[in-house]
């Protein structure tokens, strides 16, 4: 396999060719791996955060970086409908991060750990020449066969999200462009730095028996929804005018000449859940969900605005 121009996901496909998951396990390609364990199943996920790629040390507080390192991993457990059990932290620290920076990082990490009652049980610490590198692994549990996969979307189902999209992307733009810290801008920056994993929503959705496919939104739905479509062998239409967008994002976008909908679908790092289920389930859950589209048997992803198809060449974030 020639990796040139195949990108991040081409590399992952290559690894997958070498390591087919054994019978009864789910390997590469979903939010977590799934392994049978006693009565239920163990799920595991790991995510890496690199200075300069995922965060800038001078643009985020150490506490925020600690919080987010854990949040993005717990979000993958939420995406399967699982209950997090324990986390493991491996971290490489350059000299100028080995003192106060590291202490404050752990405070942020511990704050979110305590909120969700998930202990940190181990990891690894090394030095680094220049950049901070963080890798978090998280173990969770689901009942046997209860983990929600990306591969079970069915034509006719609605496509839903659990909350506003685009705030985090707006916050990142504000940080990178040094926008004035109005209350709206600060709210977007907070969404970028302190995402809340949708653990309880994920469990309830898994328990509802109504969900087809589910994943969390890390790269933006323009990229993430395509993973569900590919894994399930279906297509989709997405109603851009139905995507929930916060008032803060609308205000900030209109001030800076940006389209909130574009940030909402392509920005990423919202860590809301994206799932498919029968249409009209909004009243059957005790937390808000928003239908943003429909699964179709016709392959491909179509974008509609006020029922008119729009030509948008949007993809989400890709590392390479
Ligand atoms: P997510 O955004 O949910 O964390 P990713 O896009 O990072 O998912 O990864 C997609 C899938 O590829 C996951 O199942 C993940 O475990 C797998 N994967 C990514 N990188 C590697 C790697 N280096 N080795 C093995 N599996 C990998
Ligand atoms: Mg994920």
mmCIF file of C-alpha atoms and ligand atoms in Angstrom:
data_model
loop_
_atom_site.group_PDB
_atom_site.id
_atom_site.type_symbol
_atom_site.label_atom_id
_atom_site.label_comp_id
_atom_site.label_asym_id
_atom_site.label_seq_id
_atom_site.Cartn_x
_atom_site.Cartn_y
_atom_site.Cartn_z
ATOM 1 C CA UNK A 1 0.000 0.000 0.000
ATOM 2 C CA UNK A 2 1.385 3.365 -1.021
ATOM 3 C CA UNK A 3 0.706 5.797 1.788
ATOM 4 C CA UNK A 4 1.399 8.905 -0.257
ATOM 5 C CA UNK A 5 -1.673 11.187 -0.319
ATOM 6 C CA UNK A 6 -3.681 8.664 1.690
ATOM 7 C CA UNK A 7 -3.488 10.786 4.820
ATOM 8 C CA UNK A 8 -4.135 9.986 8.434
ATOM 9 C CA UNK A 9 -6.952 7.548 7.692
ATOM 10 C CA UNK A 10 -4.885 5.760 5.015
ATOM 11 C CA UNK A 11 -2.247 5.064 7.645
ATOM 12 C CA UNK A 12 -4.884 3.755 10.052
ATOM 13 C CA UNK A 13 -6.249 1.468 7.278
ATOM 14 C CA UNK A 14 -2.736 0.143 6.746
ATOM 15 C CA UNK A 15 -2.389 -0.733 10.440
ATOM 16 C CA UNK A 16 -5.815 -2.383 10.284
ATOM 17 C CA UNK A 17 -4.639 -4.686 7.484
ATOM 18 C CA UNK A 18 -1.919 -6.026 9.798
ATOM 19 C CA UNK A 19 -4.200 -6.462 12.791
ATOM 20 C CA UNK A 20 -7.627 -7.917 12.126
ATOM 21 C CA UNK A 21 -9.634 -8.030 15.369
ATOM 22 C CA UNK A 22 -10.044 -11.575 16.757
ATOM 23 C CA UNK A 23 -13.538 -13.104 16.764
ATOM 24 C CA UNK A 24 -15.770 -11.508 19.400
ATOM 25 C CA UNK A 25 -13.699 -8.305 19.606
ATOM 26 C CA UNK A 26 -14.031 -4.940 17.894
ATOM 27 C CA UNK A 27 -10.732 -3.390 16.835
ATOM 28 C CA UNK A 28 -9.608 -0.389 14.823
ATOM 29 C CA UNK A 29 -12.281 1.835 13.318
ATOM 30 C CA UNK A 30 -14.672 2.833 16.073
ATOM 31 C CA UNK A 31 -14.507 5.177 19.055
ATOM 32 C CA UNK A 32 -13.306 2.388 21.363
ATOM 33 C CA UNK A 33 -12.063 -1.174 21.081
ATOM 34 C CA UNK A 34 -14.399 -3.769 22.610
ATOM 35 C CA UNK A 35 -13.290 -6.971 24.365
ATOM 36 C CA UNK A 36 -15.466 -9.530 26.142
ATOM 37 C CA UNK A 37 -14.850 -9.561 29.900
ATOM 38 C CA UNK A 38 -16.882 -11.655 32.339
ATOM 39 C CA UNK A 39 -20.547 -10.672 32.220
ATOM 40 C CA UNK A 40 -20.055 -7.628 30.010
ATOM 41 C CA UNK A 41 -17.487 -6.053 27.730
ATOM 42 C CA UNK A 42 -14.449 -3.897 28.337
ATOM 43 C CA UNK A 43 -13.951 -0.895 26.103
ATOM 44 C CA UNK A 44 -10.700 0.999 25.636
ATOM 45 C CA UNK A 45 -9.657 4.141 23.853
ATOM 46 C CA UNK A 46 -6.525 6.247 23.713
ATOM 47 C CA UNK A 47 -5.935 9.732 22.344
ATOM 48 C CA UNK A 48 -2.818 11.803 22.046
ATOM 49 C CA UNK A 49 -2.495 15.575 22.416
ATOM 50 C CA UNK A 50 0.604 17.277 21.035
ATOM 51 C CA UNK A 51 1.749 20.762 21.839
ATOM 52 C CA UNK A 52 1.575 22.890 18.692
ATOM 53 C CA UNK A 53 -1.035 20.590 17.118
ATOM 54 C CA UNK A 54 -3.789 20.204 19.705
ATOM 55 C CA UNK A 55 -2.893 23.036 22.040
ATOM 56 C CA UNK A 56 -0.567 26.001 22.373
ATOM 57 C CA UNK A 57 1.053 26.257 25.777
ATOM 58 C CA UNK A 58 0.809 30.039 25.792
ATOM 59 C CA UNK A 59 -2.848 30.111 24.663
ATOM 60 C CA UNK A 60 -4.388 27.695 27.166
ATOM 61 C CA UNK A 61 -3.903 27.344 30.897
ATOM 62 C CA UNK A 62 -2.259 24.124 32.140
ATOM 63 C CA UNK A 63 -5.520 23.350 33.977
ATOM 64 C CA UNK A 64 -7.477 23.648 30.711
ATOM 65 C CA UNK A 65 -5.044 21.341 28.918
ATOM 66 C CA UNK A 66 -5.290 18.788 31.737
ATOM 67 C CA UNK A 67 -9.086 18.931 31.635
ATOM 68 C CA UNK A 68 -9.274 18.606 27.872
ATOM 69 C CA UNK A 69 -6.773 15.728 27.656
ATOM 70 C CA UNK A 70 -9.130 13.673 29.774
ATOM 71 C CA UNK A 71 -12.369 15.063 28.314
ATOM 72 C CA UNK A 72 -11.585 13.980 24.745
ATOM 73 C CA UNK A 73 -10.918 10.435 25.959
ATOM 74 C CA UNK A 74 -14.004 10.193 28.163
ATOM 75 C CA UNK A 75 -15.941 11.383 25.138
ATOM 76 C CA UNK A 76 -14.935 8.225 23.240
ATOM 77 C CA UNK A 77 -16.352 6.130 26.105
ATOM 78 C CA UNK A 78 -19.546 8.236 25.948
ATOM 79 C CA UNK A 79 -19.675 7.553 22.197
ATOM 80 C CA UNK A 80 -20.050 3.818 22.855
ATOM 81 C CA UNK A 81 -22.632 4.382 25.604
ATOM 82 C CA UNK A 82 -20.098 3.110 28.143
ATOM 83 C CA UNK A 83 -19.253 3.789 31.775
ATOM 84 C CA UNK A 84 -15.655 4.928 32.301
ATOM 85 C CA UNK A 85 -13.732 2.826 34.844
ATOM 86 C CA UNK A 86 -10.153 4.105 34.954
ATOM 87 C CA UNK A 87 -7.659 6.234 33.065
ATOM 88 C CA UNK A 88 -3.916 6.053 32.368
ATOM 89 C CA UNK A 89 -1.780 9.102 31.621
ATOM 90 C CA UNK A 90 1.530 9.120 29.760
ATOM 91 C CA UNK A 91 3.207 12.481 29.484
ATOM 92 C CA UNK A 92 6.485 13.867 28.110
ATOM 93 C CA UNK A 93 7.528 17.132 29.765
ATOM 94 C CA UNK A 94 10.227 19.531 28.578
ATOM 95 C CA UNK A 95 12.292 21.261 31.302
ATOM 96 C CA UNK A 96 10.159 24.409 31.368
ATOM 97 C CA UNK A 97 6.997 22.379 32.046
ATOM 98 C CA UNK A 98 8.324 20.130 34.794
ATOM 99 C CA UNK A 99 7.367 22.365 37.750
ATOM 100 C CA UNK A 100 4.323 24.554 38.158
ATOM 101 C CA UNK A 101 2.996 23.748 34.668
ATOM 102 C CA UNK A 102 2.825 20.034 35.479
ATOM 103 C CA UNK A 103 1.193 20.656 38.880
ATOM 104 C CA UNK A 104 -1.505 22.814 37.360
ATOM 105 C CA UNK A 105 -2.034 20.337 34.485
ATOM 106 C CA UNK A 106 -2.810 17.596 37.014
ATOM 107 C CA UNK A 107 -5.217 19.864 38.870
ATOM 108 C CA UNK A 108 -7.269 20.307 35.687
ATOM 109 C CA UNK A 109 -7.115 16.567 34.920
ATOM 110 C CA UNK A 110 -8.118 15.678 38.483
ATOM 111 C CA UNK A 111 -11.009 18.177 38.439
ATOM 112 C CA UNK A 112 -12.717 16.364 35.569
ATOM 113 C CA UNK A 113 -11.745 12.913 36.947
ATOM 114 C CA UNK A 114 -13.526 13.722 40.199
ATOM 115 C CA UNK A 115 -16.546 15.140 38.419
ATOM 116 C CA UNK A 116 -17.078 11.782 36.675
ATOM 117 C CA UNK A 117 -15.637 9.697 39.496
ATOM 118 C CA UNK A 118 -13.015 8.017 37.286
ATOM 119 C CA UNK A 119 -9.690 7.184 38.966
ATOM 120 C CA UNK A 120 -6.301 7.584 37.285
ATOM 121 C CA UNK A 121 -4.578 4.222 37.813
ATOM 122 C CA UNK A 122 -1.220 4.578 36.072
ATOM 123 C CA UNK A 123 0.791 5.874 33.162
ATOM 124 C CA UNK A 124 4.307 6.953 32.280
ATOM 125 C CA UNK A 125 6.363 10.148 32.633
ATOM 126 C CA UNK A 126 9.394 11.109 30.574
ATOM 127 C CA UNK A 127 11.280 14.253 29.645
ATOM 128 C CA UNK A 128 11.048 15.854 26.235
ATOM 129 C CA UNK A 129 13.409 18.152 24.335
ATOM 130 C CA UNK A 130 10.894 20.885 23.540
ATOM 131 C CA UNK A 131 7.184 20.055 23.354
ATOM 132 C CA UNK A 132 4.686 18.614 25.800
ATOM 133 C CA UNK A 133 3.156 15.348 24.537
ATOM 134 C CA UNK A 134 0.214 13.805 26.346
ATOM 135 C CA UNK A 135 -1.388 10.416 25.855
ATOM 136 C CA UNK A 136 -4.419 9.330 27.830
ATOM 137 C CA UNK A 137 -5.889 5.838 27.791
ATOM 138 C CA UNK A 138 -9.317 5.148 29.218
ATOM 139 C CA UNK A 139 -11.001 1.879 30.116
ATOM 140 C CA UNK A 140 -14.747 1.546 30.322
ATOM 141 C CA UNK A 141 -17.501 -1.043 30.455
ATOM 142 C CA UNK A 142 -20.629 -1.794 28.478
ATOM 143 C CA UNK A 143 -23.132 -4.657 28.880
ATOM 144 C CA UNK A 144 -22.501 -7.569 26.461
ATOM 145 C CA UNK A 145 -23.318 -6.408 22.941
ATOM 146 C CA UNK A 146 -24.430 -3.049 24.383
ATOM 147 C CA UNK A 147 -21.688 -0.831 22.981
ATOM 148 C CA UNK A 148 -22.992 1.514 20.291
ATOM 149 C CA UNK A 149 -21.042 1.225 17.031
ATOM 150 C CA UNK A 150 -20.580 3.424 13.990
ATOM 151 C CA UNK A 151 -21.726 0.662 11.677
ATOM 152 C CA UNK A 152 -25.433 0.393 12.474
ATOM 153 C CA UNK A 153 -27.073 3.337 10.735
ATOM 154 C CA UNK A 154 -30.143 2.349 8.690
ATOM 155 C CA UNK A 155 -31.828 4.239 5.838
ATOM 156 C CA UNK A 156 -34.837 6.210 7.097
ATOM 157 C CA UNK A 157 -33.379 6.910 10.548
ATOM 158 C CA UNK A 158 -32.974 10.491 11.716
ATOM 159 C CA UNK A 159 -29.513 11.890 12.415
ATOM 160 C CA UNK A 160 -29.252 13.637 15.786
ATOM 161 C CA UNK A 161 -26.778 15.586 17.894
ATOM 162 C CA UNK A 162 -26.873 16.224 21.653
ATOM 163 C CA UNK A 163 -26.029 19.941 21.631
ATOM 164 C CA UNK A 164 -24.705 23.041 19.911
ATOM 165 C CA UNK A 165 -22.008 22.633 17.293
ATOM 166 C CA UNK A 166 -19.318 25.123 16.319
ATOM 167 C CA UNK A 167 -18.663 26.869 19.638
ATOM 168 C CA UNK A 168 -15.306 25.184 20.088
ATOM 169 C CA UNK A 169 -14.221 26.063 16.544
ATOM 170 C CA UNK A 170 -15.336 29.650 17.146
ATOM 171 C CA UNK A 171 -13.318 29.725 20.371
ATOM 172 C CA UNK A 172 -10.238 28.468 18.546
ATOM 173 C CA UNK A 173 -10.601 31.174 15.893
ATOM 174 C CA UNK A 174 -10.939 33.772 18.645
ATOM 175 C CA UNK A 175 -7.744 32.534 20.316
ATOM 176 C CA UNK A 176 -5.730 32.359 17.087
ATOM 177 C CA UNK A 177 -6.886 35.785 15.869
ATOM 178 C CA UNK A 178 -6.720 37.493 19.267
ATOM 179 C CA UNK A 179 -10.340 38.674 19.129
ATOM 180 C CA UNK A 180 -11.488 41.008 21.877
ATOM 181 C CA UNK A 181 -12.731 39.075 24.923
ATOM 182 C CA UNK A 182 -16.427 39.936 24.841
ATOM 183 C CA UNK A 183 -18.683 37.705 27.000
ATOM 184 C CA UNK A 184 -19.684 35.807 23.813
ATOM 185 C CA UNK A 185 -16.062 35.243 22.802
ATOM 186 C CA UNK A 186 -15.201 34.065 26.331
ATOM 187 C CA UNK A 187 -18.066 31.590 26.221
ATOM 188 C CA UNK A 188 -16.750 30.130 22.934
ATOM 189 C CA UNK A 189 -13.218 29.919 24.314
ATOM 190 C CA UNK A 190 -14.552 28.082 27.353
ATOM 191 C CA UNK A 191 -16.319 25.591 25.066
ATOM 192 C CA UNK A 192 -12.980 25.060 23.317
ATOM 193 C CA UNK A 193 -10.987 24.539 26.517
ATOM 194 C CA UNK A 194 -13.488 22.762 28.747
ATOM 195 C CA UNK A 195 -15.633 20.348 26.736
ATOM 196 C CA UNK A 196 -17.924 18.160 28.842
ATOM 197 C CA UNK A 197 -18.062 14.525 27.749
ATOM 198 C CA UNK A 198 -21.664 13.364 27.289
ATOM 199 C CA UNK A 199 -21.294 10.278 29.491
ATOM 200 C CA UNK A 200 -24.773 10.202 30.998
ATOM 201 C CA UNK A 201 -26.445 11.014 27.652
ATOM 202 C CA UNK A 202 -24.415 8.230 25.997
ATOM 203 C CA UNK A 203 -25.509 5.693 28.637
ATOM 204 C CA UNK A 204 -29.138 6.711 28.345
ATOM 205 C CA UNK A 205 -29.023 6.499 24.566
ATOM 206 C CA UNK A 206 -27.441 3.044 24.749
ATOM 207 C CA UNK A 207 -30.082 1.973 27.278
ATOM 208 C CA UNK A 208 -32.962 3.353 25.205
ATOM 209 C CA UNK A 209 -32.610 0.650 22.575
ATOM 210 C CA UNK A 210 -33.513 3.266 19.944
ATOM 211 C CA UNK A 211 -30.065 4.117 18.602
ATOM 212 C CA UNK A 212 -28.617 2.735 15.378
ATOM 213 C CA UNK A 213 -25.096 4.160 15.065
ATOM 214 C CA UNK A 214 -23.321 6.544 17.410
ATOM 215 C CA UNK A 215 -20.001 8.371 17.676
ATOM 216 C CA UNK A 216 -18.674 11.544 19.246
ATOM 217 C CA UNK A 217 -17.906 14.679 17.261
ATOM 218 C CA UNK A 218 -14.184 15.315 17.382
ATOM 219 C CA UNK A 219 -13.372 16.374 13.803
ATOM 220 C CA UNK A 220 -16.682 18.032 12.819
ATOM 221 C CA UNK A 221 -19.712 16.256 11.346
ATOM 222 C CA UNK A 222 -18.491 16.857 7.782
ATOM 223 C CA UNK A 223 -15.792 14.313 8.593
ATOM 224 C CA UNK A 224 -17.326 12.324 11.456
ATOM 225 C CA UNK A 225 -20.676 11.611 9.806
ATOM 226 C CA UNK A 226 -18.781 10.190 6.813
ATOM 227 C CA UNK A 227 -17.283 7.569 9.160
ATOM 228 C CA UNK A 228 -20.792 6.430 10.127
ATOM 229 C CA UNK A 229 -21.904 6.413 6.470
ATOM 230 C CA UNK A 230 -18.885 4.381 5.380
ATOM 231 C CA UNK A 231 -19.103 1.919 8.278
ATOM 232 C CA UNK A 232 -22.853 1.445 7.744
ATOM 233 C CA UNK A 233 -22.882 1.480 3.914
ATOM 234 C CA UNK A 234 -25.506 4.238 3.700
ATOM 235 C CA UNK A 235 -25.780 7.925 2.695
ATOM 236 C CA UNK A 236 -27.252 10.989 4.360
ATOM 237 C CA UNK A 237 -28.817 14.364 3.929
ATOM 238 C CA UNK A 238 -28.045 17.056 6.474
ATOM 239 C CA UNK A 239 -30.251 20.113 7.016
ATOM 240 C CA UNK A 240 -27.838 22.981 7.654
ATOM 241 C CA UNK A 241 -30.658 25.183 8.946
ATOM 242 C CA UNK A 242 -31.500 22.580 11.642
ATOM 243 C CA UNK A 243 -28.032 22.354 13.151
ATOM 244 C CA UNK A 244 -28.152 23.774 16.690
ATOM 245 C CA UNK A 245 -25.890 26.807 16.958
ATOM 246 C CA UNK A 246 -25.505 28.977 20.077
ATOM 247 C CA UNK A 247 -26.493 32.647 20.189
ATOM 248 C CA UNK A 248 -22.896 33.407 21.197
ATOM 249 C CA UNK A 249 -21.566 31.800 18.020
ATOM 250 C CA UNK A 250 -24.103 33.644 15.853
ATOM 251 C CA UNK A 251 -23.164 36.978 17.440
ATOM 252 C CA UNK A 252 -19.421 36.413 17.107
ATOM 253 C CA UNK A 253 -19.719 35.095 13.535
ATOM 254 C CA UNK A 254 -21.773 38.039 12.355
ATOM 255 C CA UNK A 255 -19.263 40.425 13.913
ATOM 256 C CA UNK A 256 -16.330 38.739 12.153
ATOM 257 C CA UNK A 257 -17.995 37.947 8.831
ATOM 258 C CA UNK A 258 -18.070 34.171 9.293
ATOM 259 C CA UNK A 259 -20.798 31.605 8.640
ATOM 260 C CA UNK A 260 -21.811 29.856 11.854
ATOM 261 C CA UNK A 261 -23.082 26.800 9.907
ATOM 262 C CA UNK A 262 -19.711 26.252 8.269
ATOM 263 C CA UNK A 263 -17.914 26.331 11.619
ATOM 264 C CA UNK A 264 -20.605 24.058 13.049
ATOM 265 C CA UNK A 265 -20.070 21.292 10.467
ATOM 266 C CA UNK A 266 -16.341 21.574 9.780
ATOM 267 C CA UNK A 267 -14.803 22.887 12.985
ATOM 268 C CA UNK A 268 -14.741 19.921 15.287
ATOM 269 C CA UNK A 269 -13.871 19.440 18.942
ATOM 270 C CA UNK A 270 -17.481 19.861 20.053
ATOM 271 C CA UNK A 271 -17.537 16.436 21.741
ATOM 272 C CA UNK A 272 -21.289 16.234 21.400
ATOM 273 C CA UNK A 273 -22.720 12.845 20.412
ATOM 274 C CA UNK A 274 -23.794 12.159 16.827
ATOM 275 C CA UNK A 275 -26.261 9.288 16.456
ATOM 276 C CA UNK A 276 -28.982 7.804 14.315
ATOM 277 C CA UNK A 277 -32.394 6.719 15.614
ATOM 278 C CA UNK A 278 -36.019 6.636 14.459
ATOM 279 C CA UNK A 279 -37.341 10.096 13.586
ATOM 280 C CA UNK A 280 -39.335 11.940 16.239
ATOM 281 C CA UNK A 281 -37.602 10.588 19.365
ATOM 282 C CA UNK A 282 -37.040 14.052 20.882
ATOM 283 C CA UNK A 283 -39.888 13.629 23.383
ATOM 284 C CA UNK A 284 -38.835 10.163 24.470
ATOM 285 C CA UNK A 285 -35.585 11.288 26.144
ATOM 286 C CA UNK A 286 -35.064 13.405 29.277
ATOM 287 C CA UNK A 287 -32.308 15.530 27.699
ATOM 288 C CA UNK A 288 -32.322 17.606 24.516
ATOM 289 C CA UNK A 289 -31.391 16.095 21.167
ATOM 290 C CA UNK A 290 -31.673 17.799 17.780
ATOM 291 C CA UNK A 291 -32.455 16.112 14.484
ATOM 292 C CA UNK A 292 -30.106 17.513 11.840
ATOM 293 C CA UNK A 293 -30.684 15.131 8.978
ATOM 294 C CA UNK A 294 -31.742 11.729 7.719
ATOM 295 C CA UNK A 295 -29.977 8.524 6.674
ATOM 296 C CA UNK A 296 -30.613 7.585 3.033
ATOM 297 C CA UNK A 297 -30.018 4.407 1.059
ATOM 298 C CA UNK A 298 -28.507 6.532 -1.720
ATOM 299 C CA UNK A 299 -24.795 6.807 -0.901
ATOM 300 C CA UNK A 300 -22.991 10.119 -0.364
ATOM 301 C CA UNK A 301 -23.522 13.113 1.872
ATOM 302 C CA UNK A 302 -25.858 15.897 0.699
ATOM 303 C CA UNK A 303 -26.177 19.295 2.378
ATOM 304 C CA UNK A 304 -29.525 21.071 2.328
ATOM 305 C CA UNK A 305 -30.360 24.638 3.356
ATOM 306 C CA UNK A 306 -34.085 25.434 3.648
ATOM 307 C CA UNK A 307 -34.832 22.217 1.710
ATOM 308 C CA UNK A 308 -32.565 23.279 -1.215
ATOM 309 C CA UNK A 309 -29.465 21.235 -1.935
ATOM 310 C CA UNK A 310 -26.334 23.348 -1.555
ATOM 311 C CA UNK A 311 -22.963 22.602 -3.038
ATOM 312 C CA UNK A 312 -20.519 22.618 -0.183
ATOM 313 C CA UNK A 313 -17.153 21.022 -0.344
ATOM 314 C CA UNK A 314 -16.673 20.734 3.374
ATOM 315 C CA UNK A 315 -14.465 18.263 5.126
ATOM 316 C CA UNK A 316 -13.597 18.191 8.777
ATOM 317 C CA UNK A 317 -10.209 18.371 10.437
ATOM 318 C CA UNK A 318 -7.519 15.960 9.238
ATOM 319 C CA UNK A 319 -4.083 15.588 10.728
ATOM 320 C CA UNK A 320 -2.342 14.695 7.449
HETATM 321 P P1 LIG B 1 -11.421 9.210 17.578
HETATM 322 O O1 LIG B 1 -11.495 10.572 16.920
HETATM 323 O O2 LIG B 1 -12.757 8.627 17.917
HETATM 324 O O3 LIG B 1 -10.477 9.152 18.733
HETATM 325 P P2 LIG B 1 -9.542 8.390 15.550
HETATM 326 O O4 LIG B 1 -9.927 9.107 14.304
HETATM 327 O O5 LIG B 1 -8.425 8.911 16.387
HETATM 328 O O6 LIG B 1 -10.853 8.216 16.462
HETATM 329 O O7 LIG B 1 -9.209 6.881 15.207
HETATM 330 C C1 LIG B 1 -10.067 6.116 14.382
HETATM 331 C C2 LIG B 1 -9.846 4.643 14.676
HETATM 332 O O8 LIG B 1 -8.516 4.266 14.313
HETATM 333 C C3 LIG B 1 -10.008 4.259 16.145
HETATM 334 O O9 LIG B 1 -10.632 3.007 16.193
HETATM 335 C C4 LIG B 1 -8.563 4.160 16.654
HETATM 336 O O10 LIG B 1 -8.433 3.225 17.707
HETATM 337 C C5 LIG B 1 -7.824 3.691 15.408
HETATM 338 N N1 LIG B 1 -6.419 4.157 15.383
HETATM 339 C C6 LIG B 1 -5.969 5.414 15.198
HETATM 340 N N2 LIG B 1 -4.618 5.473 15.214
HETATM 341 C C7 LIG B 1 -4.186 4.198 15.434
HETATM 342 C C8 LIG B 1 -2.885 3.583 15.590
HETATM 343 N N3 LIG B 1 -1.751 4.299 15.524
HETATM 344 N N4 LIG B 1 -2.834 2.247 15.819
HETATM 345 C C9 LIG B 1 -3.981 1.530 15.913
HETATM 346 N N5 LIG B 1 -5.224 2.029 15.771
HETATM 347 C C10 LIG B 1 -5.336 3.349 15.537
HETATM 348 MG MG1 LIG B 2 -14.411 9.342 18.875
#
